[in-house]
PDB file of C-alpha atoms in Angstrom:
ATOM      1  CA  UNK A   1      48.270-170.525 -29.833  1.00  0.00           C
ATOM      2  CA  UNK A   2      49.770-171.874 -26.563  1.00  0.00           C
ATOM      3  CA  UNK A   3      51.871-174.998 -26.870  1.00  0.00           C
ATOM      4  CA  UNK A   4      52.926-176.121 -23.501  1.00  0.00           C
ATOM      5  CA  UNK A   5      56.433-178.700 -22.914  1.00  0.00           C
ATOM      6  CA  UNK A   6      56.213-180.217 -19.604  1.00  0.00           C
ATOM      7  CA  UNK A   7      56.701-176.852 -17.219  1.00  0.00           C
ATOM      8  CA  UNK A   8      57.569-174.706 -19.875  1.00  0.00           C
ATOM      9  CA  UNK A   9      55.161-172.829 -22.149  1.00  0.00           C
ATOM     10  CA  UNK A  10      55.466-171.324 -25.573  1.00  0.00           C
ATOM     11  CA  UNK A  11      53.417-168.558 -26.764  1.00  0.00           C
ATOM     12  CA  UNK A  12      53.322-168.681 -30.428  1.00  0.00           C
ATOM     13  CA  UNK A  13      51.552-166.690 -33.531  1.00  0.00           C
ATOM     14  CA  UNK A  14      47.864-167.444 -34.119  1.00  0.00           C
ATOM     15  CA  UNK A  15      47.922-170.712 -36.202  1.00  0.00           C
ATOM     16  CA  UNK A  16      47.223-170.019 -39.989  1.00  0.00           C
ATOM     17  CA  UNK A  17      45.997-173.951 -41.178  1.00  0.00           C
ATOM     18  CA  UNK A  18      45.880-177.699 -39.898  1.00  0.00           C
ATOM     19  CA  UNK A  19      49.434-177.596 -41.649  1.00  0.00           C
ATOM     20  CA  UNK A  20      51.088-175.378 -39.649  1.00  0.00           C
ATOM     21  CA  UNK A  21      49.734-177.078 -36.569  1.00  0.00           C
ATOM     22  CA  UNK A  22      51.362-180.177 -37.230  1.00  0.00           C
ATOM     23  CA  UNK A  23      54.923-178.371 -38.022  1.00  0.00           C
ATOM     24  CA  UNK A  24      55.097-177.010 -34.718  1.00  0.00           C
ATOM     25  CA  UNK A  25      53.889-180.972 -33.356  1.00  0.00           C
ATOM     26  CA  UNK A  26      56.833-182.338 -35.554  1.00  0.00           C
ATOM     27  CA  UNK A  27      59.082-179.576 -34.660  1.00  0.00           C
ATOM     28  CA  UNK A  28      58.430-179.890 -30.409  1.00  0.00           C
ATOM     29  CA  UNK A  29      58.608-183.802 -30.620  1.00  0.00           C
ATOM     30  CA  UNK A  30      61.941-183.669 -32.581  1.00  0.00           C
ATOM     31  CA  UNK A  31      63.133-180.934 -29.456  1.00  0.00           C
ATOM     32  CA  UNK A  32      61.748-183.577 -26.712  1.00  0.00           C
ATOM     33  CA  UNK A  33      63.365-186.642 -28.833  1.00  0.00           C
ATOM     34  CA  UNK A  34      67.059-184.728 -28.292  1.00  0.00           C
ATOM     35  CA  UNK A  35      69.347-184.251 -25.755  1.00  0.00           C
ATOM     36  CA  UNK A  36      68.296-180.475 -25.361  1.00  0.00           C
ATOM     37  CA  UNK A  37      65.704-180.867 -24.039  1.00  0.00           C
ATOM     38  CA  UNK A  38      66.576-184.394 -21.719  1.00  0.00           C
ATOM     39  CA  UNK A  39      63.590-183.816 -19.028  1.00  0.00           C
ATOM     40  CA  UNK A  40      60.931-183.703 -21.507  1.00  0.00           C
ATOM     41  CA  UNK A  41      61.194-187.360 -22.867  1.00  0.00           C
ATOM     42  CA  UNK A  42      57.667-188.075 -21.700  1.00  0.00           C
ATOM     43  CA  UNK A  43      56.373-184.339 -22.373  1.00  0.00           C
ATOM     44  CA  UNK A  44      53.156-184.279 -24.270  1.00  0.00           C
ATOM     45  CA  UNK A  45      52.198-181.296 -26.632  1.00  0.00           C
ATOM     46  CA  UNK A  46      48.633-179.760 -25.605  1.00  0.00           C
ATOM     47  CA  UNK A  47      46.551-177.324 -27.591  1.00  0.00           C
ATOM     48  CA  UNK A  48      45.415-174.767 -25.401  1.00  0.00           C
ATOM     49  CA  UNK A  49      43.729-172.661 -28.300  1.00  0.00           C
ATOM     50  CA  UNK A  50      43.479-172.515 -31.909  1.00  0.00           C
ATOM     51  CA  UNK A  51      42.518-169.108 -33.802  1.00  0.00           C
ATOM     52  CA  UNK A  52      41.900-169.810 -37.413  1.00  0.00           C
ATOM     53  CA  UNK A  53      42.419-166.945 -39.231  1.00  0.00           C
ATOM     54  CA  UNK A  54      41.804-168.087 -42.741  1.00  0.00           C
ATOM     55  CA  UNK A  55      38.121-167.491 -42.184  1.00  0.00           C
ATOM     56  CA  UNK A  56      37.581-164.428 -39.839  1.00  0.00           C
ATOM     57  CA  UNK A  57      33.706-163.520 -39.806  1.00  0.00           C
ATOM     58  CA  UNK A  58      33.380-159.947 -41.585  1.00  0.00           C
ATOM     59  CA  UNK A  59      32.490-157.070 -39.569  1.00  0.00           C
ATOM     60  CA  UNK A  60      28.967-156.502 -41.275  1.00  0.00           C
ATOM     61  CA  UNK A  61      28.097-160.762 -40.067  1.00  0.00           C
ATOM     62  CA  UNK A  62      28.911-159.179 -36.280  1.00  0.00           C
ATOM     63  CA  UNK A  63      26.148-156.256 -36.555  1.00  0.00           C
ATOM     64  CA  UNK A  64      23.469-157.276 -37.984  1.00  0.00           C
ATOM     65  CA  UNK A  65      21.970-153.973 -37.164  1.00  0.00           C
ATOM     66  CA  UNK A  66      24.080-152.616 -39.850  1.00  0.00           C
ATOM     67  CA  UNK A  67      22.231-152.169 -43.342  1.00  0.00           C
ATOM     68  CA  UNK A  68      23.811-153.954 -46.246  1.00  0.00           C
ATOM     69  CA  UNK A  69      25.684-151.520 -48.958  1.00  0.00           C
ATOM     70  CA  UNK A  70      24.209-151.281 -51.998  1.00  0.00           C
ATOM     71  CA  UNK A  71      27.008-152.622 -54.687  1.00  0.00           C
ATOM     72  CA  UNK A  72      27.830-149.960 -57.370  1.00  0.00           C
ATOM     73  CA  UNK A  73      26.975-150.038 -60.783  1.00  0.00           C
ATOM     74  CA  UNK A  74      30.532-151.204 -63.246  1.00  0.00           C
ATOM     75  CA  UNK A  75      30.830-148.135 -65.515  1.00  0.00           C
ATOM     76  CA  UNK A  76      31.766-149.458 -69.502  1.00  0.00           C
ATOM     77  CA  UNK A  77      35.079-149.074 -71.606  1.00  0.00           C
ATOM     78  CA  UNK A  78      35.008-147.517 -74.603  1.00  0.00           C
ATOM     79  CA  UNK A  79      36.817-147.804 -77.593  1.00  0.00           C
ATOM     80  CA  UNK A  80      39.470-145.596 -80.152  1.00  0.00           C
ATOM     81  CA  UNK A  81      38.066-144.405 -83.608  1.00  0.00           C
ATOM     82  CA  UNK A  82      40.460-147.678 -84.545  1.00  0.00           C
ATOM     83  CA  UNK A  83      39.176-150.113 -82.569  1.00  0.00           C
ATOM     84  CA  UNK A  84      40.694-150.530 -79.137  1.00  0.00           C
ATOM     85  CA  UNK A  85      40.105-150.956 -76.013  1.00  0.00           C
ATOM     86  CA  UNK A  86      40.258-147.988 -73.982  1.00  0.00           C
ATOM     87  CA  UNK A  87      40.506-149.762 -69.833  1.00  0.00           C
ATOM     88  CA  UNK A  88      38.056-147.931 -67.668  1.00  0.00           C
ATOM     89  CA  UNK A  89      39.435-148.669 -64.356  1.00  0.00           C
ATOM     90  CA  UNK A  90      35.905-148.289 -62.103  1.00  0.00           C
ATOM     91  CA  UNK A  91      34.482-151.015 -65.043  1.00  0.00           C
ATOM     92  CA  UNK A  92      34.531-154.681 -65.121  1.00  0.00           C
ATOM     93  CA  UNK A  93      37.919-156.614 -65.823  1.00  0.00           C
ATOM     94  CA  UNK A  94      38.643-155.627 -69.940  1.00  0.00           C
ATOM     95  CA  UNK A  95      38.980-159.517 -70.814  1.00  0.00           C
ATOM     96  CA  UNK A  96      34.863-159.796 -70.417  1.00  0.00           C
ATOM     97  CA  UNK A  97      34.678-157.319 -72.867  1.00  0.00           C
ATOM     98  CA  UNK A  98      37.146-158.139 -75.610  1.00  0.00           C
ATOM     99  CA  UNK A  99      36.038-161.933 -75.368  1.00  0.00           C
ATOM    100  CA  UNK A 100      32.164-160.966 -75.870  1.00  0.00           C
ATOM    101  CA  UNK A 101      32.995-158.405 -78.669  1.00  0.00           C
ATOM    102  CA  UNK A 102      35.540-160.720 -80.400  1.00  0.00           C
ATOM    103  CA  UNK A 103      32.142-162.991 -80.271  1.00  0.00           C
ATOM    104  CA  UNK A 104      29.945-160.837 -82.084  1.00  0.00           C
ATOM    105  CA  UNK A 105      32.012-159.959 -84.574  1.00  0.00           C
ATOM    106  CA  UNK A 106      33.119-163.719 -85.266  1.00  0.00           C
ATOM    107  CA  UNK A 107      29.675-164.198 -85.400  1.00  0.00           C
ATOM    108  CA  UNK A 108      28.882-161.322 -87.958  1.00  0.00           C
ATOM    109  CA  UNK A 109      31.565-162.131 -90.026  1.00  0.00           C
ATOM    110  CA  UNK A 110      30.559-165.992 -90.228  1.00  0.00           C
ATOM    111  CA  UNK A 111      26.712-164.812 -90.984  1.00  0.00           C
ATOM    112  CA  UNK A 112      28.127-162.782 -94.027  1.00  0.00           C
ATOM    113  CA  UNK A 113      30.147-165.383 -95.680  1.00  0.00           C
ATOM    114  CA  UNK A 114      29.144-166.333 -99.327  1.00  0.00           C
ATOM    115  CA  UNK A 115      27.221-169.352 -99.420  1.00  0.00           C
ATOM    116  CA  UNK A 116      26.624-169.690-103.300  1.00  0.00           C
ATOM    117  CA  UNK A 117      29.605-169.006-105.925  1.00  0.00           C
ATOM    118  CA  UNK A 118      27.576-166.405-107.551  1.00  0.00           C
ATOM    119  CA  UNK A 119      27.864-164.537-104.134  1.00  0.00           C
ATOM    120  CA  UNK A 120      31.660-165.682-103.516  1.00  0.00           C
ATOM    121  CA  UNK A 121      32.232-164.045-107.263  1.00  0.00           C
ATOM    122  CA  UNK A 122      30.027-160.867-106.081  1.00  0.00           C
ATOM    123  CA  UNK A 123      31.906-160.470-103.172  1.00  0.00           C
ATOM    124  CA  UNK A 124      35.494-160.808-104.395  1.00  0.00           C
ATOM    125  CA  UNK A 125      34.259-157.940-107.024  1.00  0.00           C
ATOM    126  CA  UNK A 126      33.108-155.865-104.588  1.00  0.00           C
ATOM    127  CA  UNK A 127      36.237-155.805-102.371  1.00  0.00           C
ATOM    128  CA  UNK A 128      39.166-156.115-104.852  1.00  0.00           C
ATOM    129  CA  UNK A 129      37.363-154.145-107.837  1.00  0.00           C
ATOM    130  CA  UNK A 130      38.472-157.034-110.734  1.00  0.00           C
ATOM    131  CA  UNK A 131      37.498-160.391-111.613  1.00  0.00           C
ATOM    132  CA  UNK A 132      37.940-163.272-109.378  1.00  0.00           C
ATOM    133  CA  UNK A 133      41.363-165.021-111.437  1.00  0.00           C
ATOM    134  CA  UNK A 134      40.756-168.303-113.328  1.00  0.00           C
ATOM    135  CA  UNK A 135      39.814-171.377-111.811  1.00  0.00           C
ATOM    136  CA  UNK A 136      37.707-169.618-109.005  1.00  0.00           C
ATOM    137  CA  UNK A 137      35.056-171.911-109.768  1.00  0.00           C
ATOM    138  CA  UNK A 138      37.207-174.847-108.733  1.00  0.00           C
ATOM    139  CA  UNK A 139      38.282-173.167-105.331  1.00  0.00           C
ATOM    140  CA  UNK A 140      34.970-172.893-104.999  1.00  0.00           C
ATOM    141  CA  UNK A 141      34.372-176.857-104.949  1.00  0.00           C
ATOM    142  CA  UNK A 142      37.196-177.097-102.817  1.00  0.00           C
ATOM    143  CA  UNK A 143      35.296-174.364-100.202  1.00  0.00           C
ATOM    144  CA  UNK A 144      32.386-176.865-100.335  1.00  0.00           C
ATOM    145  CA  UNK A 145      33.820-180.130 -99.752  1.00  0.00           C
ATOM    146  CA  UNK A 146      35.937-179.047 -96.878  1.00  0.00           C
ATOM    147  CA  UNK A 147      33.666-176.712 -95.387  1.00  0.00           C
ATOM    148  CA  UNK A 148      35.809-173.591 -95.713  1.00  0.00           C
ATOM    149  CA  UNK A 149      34.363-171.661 -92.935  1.00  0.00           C
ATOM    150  CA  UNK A 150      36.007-167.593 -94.291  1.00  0.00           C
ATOM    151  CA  UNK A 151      35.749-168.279 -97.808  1.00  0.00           C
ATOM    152  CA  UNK A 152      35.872-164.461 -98.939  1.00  0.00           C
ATOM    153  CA  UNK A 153      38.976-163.686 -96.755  1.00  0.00           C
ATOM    154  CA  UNK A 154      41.718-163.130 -99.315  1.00  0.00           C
ATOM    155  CA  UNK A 155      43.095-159.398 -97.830  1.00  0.00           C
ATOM    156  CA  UNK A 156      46.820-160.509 -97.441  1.00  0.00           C
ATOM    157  CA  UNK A 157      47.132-162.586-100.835  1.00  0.00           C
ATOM    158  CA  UNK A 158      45.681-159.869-102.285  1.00  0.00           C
ATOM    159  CA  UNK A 159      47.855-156.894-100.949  1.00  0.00           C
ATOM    160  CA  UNK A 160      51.133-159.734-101.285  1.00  0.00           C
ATOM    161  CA  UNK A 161      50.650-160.211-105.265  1.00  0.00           C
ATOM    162  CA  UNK A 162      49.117-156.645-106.246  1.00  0.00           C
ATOM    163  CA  UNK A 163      52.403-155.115-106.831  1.00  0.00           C
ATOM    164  CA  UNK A 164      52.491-157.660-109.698  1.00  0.00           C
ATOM    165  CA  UNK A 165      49.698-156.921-111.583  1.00  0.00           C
ATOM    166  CA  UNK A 166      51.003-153.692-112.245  1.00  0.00           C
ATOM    167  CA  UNK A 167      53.652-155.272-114.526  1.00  0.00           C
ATOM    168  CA  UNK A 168      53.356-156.474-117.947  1.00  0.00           C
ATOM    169  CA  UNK A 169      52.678-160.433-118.342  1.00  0.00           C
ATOM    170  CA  UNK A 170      55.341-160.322-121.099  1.00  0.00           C
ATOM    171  CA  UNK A 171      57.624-158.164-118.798  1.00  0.00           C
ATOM    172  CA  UNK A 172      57.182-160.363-115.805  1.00  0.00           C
ATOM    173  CA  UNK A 173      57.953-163.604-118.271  1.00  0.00           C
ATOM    174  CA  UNK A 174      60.559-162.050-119.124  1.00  0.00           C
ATOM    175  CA  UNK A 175      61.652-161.615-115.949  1.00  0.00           C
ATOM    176  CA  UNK A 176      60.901-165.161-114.664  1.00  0.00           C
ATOM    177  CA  UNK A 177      63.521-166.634-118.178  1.00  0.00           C
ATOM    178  CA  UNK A 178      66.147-164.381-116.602  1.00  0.00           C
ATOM    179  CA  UNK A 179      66.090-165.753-113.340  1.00  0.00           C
ATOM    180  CA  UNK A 180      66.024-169.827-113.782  1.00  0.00           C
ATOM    181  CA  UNK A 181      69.714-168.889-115.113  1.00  0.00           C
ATOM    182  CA  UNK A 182      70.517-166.769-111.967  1.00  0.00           C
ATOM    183  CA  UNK A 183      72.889-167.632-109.017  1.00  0.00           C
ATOM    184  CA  UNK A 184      71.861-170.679-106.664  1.00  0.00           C
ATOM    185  CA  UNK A 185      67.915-171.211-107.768  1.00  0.00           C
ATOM    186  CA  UNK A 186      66.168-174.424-108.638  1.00  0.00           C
ATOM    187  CA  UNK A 187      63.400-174.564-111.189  1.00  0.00           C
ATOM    188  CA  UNK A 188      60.693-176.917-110.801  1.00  0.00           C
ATOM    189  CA  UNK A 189      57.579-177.519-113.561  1.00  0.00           C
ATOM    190  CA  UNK A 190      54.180-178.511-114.137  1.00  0.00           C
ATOM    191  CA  UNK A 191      53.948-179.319-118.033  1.00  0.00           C
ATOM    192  CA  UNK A 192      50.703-179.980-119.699  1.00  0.00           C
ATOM    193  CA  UNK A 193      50.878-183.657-120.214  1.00  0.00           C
ATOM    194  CA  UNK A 194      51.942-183.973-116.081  1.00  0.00           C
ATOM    195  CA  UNK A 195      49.725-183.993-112.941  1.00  0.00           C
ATOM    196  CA  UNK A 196      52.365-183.168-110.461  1.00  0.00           C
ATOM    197  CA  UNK A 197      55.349-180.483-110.724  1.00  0.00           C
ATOM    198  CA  UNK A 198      58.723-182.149-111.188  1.00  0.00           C
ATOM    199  CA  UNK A 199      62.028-181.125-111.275  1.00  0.00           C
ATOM    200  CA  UNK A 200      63.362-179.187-114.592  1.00  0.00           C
ATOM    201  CA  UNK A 201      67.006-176.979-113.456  1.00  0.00           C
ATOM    202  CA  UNK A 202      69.368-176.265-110.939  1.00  0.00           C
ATOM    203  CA  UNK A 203      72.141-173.567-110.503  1.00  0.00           C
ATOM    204  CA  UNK A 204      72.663-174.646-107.325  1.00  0.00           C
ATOM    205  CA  UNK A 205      76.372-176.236-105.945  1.00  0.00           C
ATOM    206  CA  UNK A 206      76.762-178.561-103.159  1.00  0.00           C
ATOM    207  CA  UNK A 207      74.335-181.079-102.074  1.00  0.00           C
ATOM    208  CA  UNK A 208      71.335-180.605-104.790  1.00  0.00           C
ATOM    209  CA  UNK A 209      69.142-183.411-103.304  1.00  0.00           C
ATOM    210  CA  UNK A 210      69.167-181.980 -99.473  1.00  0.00           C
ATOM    211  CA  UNK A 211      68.243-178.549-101.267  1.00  0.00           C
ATOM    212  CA  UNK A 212      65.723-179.899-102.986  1.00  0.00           C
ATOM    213  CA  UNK A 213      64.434-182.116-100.295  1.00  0.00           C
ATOM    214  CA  UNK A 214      63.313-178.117 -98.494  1.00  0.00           C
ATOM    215  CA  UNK A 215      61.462-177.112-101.940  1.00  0.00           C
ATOM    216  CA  UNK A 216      59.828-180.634-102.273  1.00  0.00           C
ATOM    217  CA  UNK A 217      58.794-179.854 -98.508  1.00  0.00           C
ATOM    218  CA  UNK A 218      56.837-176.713 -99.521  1.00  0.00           C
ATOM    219  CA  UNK A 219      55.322-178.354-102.314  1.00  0.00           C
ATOM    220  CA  UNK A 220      53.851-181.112-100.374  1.00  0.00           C
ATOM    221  CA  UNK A 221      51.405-178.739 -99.490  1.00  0.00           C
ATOM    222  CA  UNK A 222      49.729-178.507-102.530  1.00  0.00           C
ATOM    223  CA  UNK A 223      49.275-181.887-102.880  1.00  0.00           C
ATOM    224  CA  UNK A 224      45.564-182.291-102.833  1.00  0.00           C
ATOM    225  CA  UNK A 225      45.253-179.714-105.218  1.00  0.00           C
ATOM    226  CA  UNK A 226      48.354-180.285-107.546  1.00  0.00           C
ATOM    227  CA  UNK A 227      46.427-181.742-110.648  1.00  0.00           C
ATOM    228  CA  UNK A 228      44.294-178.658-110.723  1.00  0.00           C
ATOM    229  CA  UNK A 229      46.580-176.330-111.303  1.00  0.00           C
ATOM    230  CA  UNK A 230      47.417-175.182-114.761  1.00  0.00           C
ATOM    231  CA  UNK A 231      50.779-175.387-116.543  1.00  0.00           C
ATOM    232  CA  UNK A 232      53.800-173.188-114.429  1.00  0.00           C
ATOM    233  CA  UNK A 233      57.098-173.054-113.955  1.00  0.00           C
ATOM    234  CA  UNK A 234      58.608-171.683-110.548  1.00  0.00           C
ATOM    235  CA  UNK A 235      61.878-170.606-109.443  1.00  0.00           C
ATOM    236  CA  UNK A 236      63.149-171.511-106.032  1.00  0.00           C
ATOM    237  CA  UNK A 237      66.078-170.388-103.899  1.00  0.00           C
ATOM    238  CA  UNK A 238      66.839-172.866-101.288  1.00  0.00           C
ATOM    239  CA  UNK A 239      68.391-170.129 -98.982  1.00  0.00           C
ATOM    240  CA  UNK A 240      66.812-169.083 -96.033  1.00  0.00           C
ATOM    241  CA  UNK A 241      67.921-165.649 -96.812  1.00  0.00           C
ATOM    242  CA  UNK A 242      65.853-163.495 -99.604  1.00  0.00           C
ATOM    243  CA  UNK A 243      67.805-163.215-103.337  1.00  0.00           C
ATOM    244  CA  UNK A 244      65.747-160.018-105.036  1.00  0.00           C
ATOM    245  CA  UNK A 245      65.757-156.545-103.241  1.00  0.00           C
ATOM    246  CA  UNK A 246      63.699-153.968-103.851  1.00  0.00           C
ATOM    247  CA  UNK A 247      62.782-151.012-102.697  1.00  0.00           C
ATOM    248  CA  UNK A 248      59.838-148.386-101.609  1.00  0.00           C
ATOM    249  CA  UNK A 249      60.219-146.362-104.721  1.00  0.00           C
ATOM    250  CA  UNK A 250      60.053-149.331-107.414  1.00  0.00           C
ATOM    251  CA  UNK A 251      57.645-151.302-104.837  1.00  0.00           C
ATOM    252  CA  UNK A 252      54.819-147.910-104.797  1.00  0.00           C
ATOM    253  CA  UNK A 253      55.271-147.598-108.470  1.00  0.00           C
ATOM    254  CA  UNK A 254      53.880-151.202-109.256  1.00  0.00           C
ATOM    255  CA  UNK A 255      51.295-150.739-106.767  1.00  0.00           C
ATOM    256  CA  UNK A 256      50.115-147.373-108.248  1.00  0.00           C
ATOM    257  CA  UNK A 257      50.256-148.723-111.854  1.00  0.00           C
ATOM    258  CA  UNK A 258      48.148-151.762-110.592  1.00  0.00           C
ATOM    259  CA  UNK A 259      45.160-149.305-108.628  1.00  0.00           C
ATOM    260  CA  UNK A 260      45.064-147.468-112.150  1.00  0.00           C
ATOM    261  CA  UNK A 261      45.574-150.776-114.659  1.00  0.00           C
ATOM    262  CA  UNK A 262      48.632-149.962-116.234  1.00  0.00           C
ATOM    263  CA  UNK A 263      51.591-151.109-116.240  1.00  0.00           C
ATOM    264  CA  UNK A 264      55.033-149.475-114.721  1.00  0.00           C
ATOM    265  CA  UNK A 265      58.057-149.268-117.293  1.00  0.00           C
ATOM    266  CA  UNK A 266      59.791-152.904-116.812  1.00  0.00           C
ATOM    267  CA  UNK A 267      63.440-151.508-116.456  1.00  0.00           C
ATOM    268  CA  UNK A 268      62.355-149.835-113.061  1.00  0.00           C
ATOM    269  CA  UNK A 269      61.774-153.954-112.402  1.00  0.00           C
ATOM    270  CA  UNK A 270      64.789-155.363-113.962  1.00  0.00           C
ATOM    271  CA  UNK A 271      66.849-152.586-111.671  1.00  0.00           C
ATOM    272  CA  UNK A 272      65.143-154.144-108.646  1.00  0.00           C
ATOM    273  CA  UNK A 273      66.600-157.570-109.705  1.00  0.00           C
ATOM    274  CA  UNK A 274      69.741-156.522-110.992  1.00  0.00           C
ATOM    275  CA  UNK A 275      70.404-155.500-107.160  1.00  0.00           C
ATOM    276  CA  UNK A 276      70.005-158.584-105.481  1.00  0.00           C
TER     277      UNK A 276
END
């Protein structure tokens, strides 16, 4: 572009967008408005010549003798024996094809969902090789009234509590009456005359009613389905930090006895508590 101030001219970059026109306006009025430039008061800016070059025409619009390319065919990803994505880089953008797989399987795993509880009960033999536990039936309702959409998803509960069925239940008791006496815990109840768990023990010092004010927190989440749960008691620690250690040895031993449905010897447990 070509700006011209009274007899002297400026030859300037191509101008880039309507924006950058009106800088250079703004910035040669400011020049003729000042005392540096005091012969110009009455210059005027013209536009000799514009090039836009936000839009330049391609070379192929310019010929049209020239035969259009044929586009290339996107070659596919492909995937690990595991599952992932392996990026071929002469295929589409790998987002395209995660979303439209994540699709199909979302979509396969919806279509096999148990509809019935007779399937639910099927189903939770078939992956977990034992019975569904008691009151099954009533999770069942609760699936149904709230339109549970993955109502045979219970992988991580079940890995989280299978160490424990390979314990005794008369071991595990036991262990449970040792630990409402233990350091800094707070035992809370649901006895058969009660809807609702409530408060039994403490160990804890300090400020019992902010610590239980966390535990009531967590229970408030059973709420809806408080009443039909049957007589417990649980054991709390109000700590953010965990009280029972443990370790692979004990932990592979419970999960072992559990596979074969036995039961590992219950001092190998009690040493795991006695460490905490």
């Amino acid at each position: 572009m070509i700006v011209r101030l009274g007899a002297i001219e400026f030859k300037l970059f191509p101008v880039r967008s309507t924006y950058a026109l009106v800088a250079i306006y703004l910035i040669a009025s400011a020049l003729c408005s000042l005392s540096i430039l005091p012969n110009l008061h009455n210059a005027h800016v013209p536009v000799i010549s514009v090039v836009d070059v936000l839009r330049p025409l391609h070379r192929q619009q310019l010929d049209d003798s020239r035969p259009p390319q044929p586009s290339q065919a996107l070659e596919e990803h492909s995937y690990t024996p595991d599952g992932l994505l392996v990026v071929n880089p002469h295929g589409p953008h790998p987002i395209f094809e995660l979303m439209r797989k994540a699709e199909e399987d979302w979509n396969k795993k919806l279509s096999r969902a148990s509809t019935t509880l007779d399937e639910a009960v099927t189903e939770y033999r078939r992956r977990y090789k034992r019975r569904p536990p008691l009151g099954f039936d009533k999770w069942w309702d609760y699936v149904v009234k709230h339109g549970i959409q993955l109502p045979d998803e219970y992988d991580e509960i079940f890995y989280d509590l299978e160490a424990y069925w390979g314990l005794d239940p008369e071991d595990l008791a036991r262990a449970h009456d040792e630990l409402e006496n233990g350091y800094e815990v707070i035992t809370v109840a649901k006895e058969p005359s009660s809807s609702m768990f409530e408060f039994v023990q403490s160990t804890v010092s300090g400020n019992l009613a902010e610590h239980f004010r966390r535990i009531r927190n967590i229970l408030d989440l059973i709420t809806e389905v408080e009443h039909e749960l049957p007589p417990m008691r649980i054991t709390f620690s109000p700590h953010d930090n965990p009280s029972m250690l443990s370790d692979w040895v004990i932990k592979n031993m419970t999960m072992e006895a559990a596979k074969s449905g036995t039961s590992a010897p219950f001092f190998f447990f009690t040493a795991s508590v006695e460490r905490s």
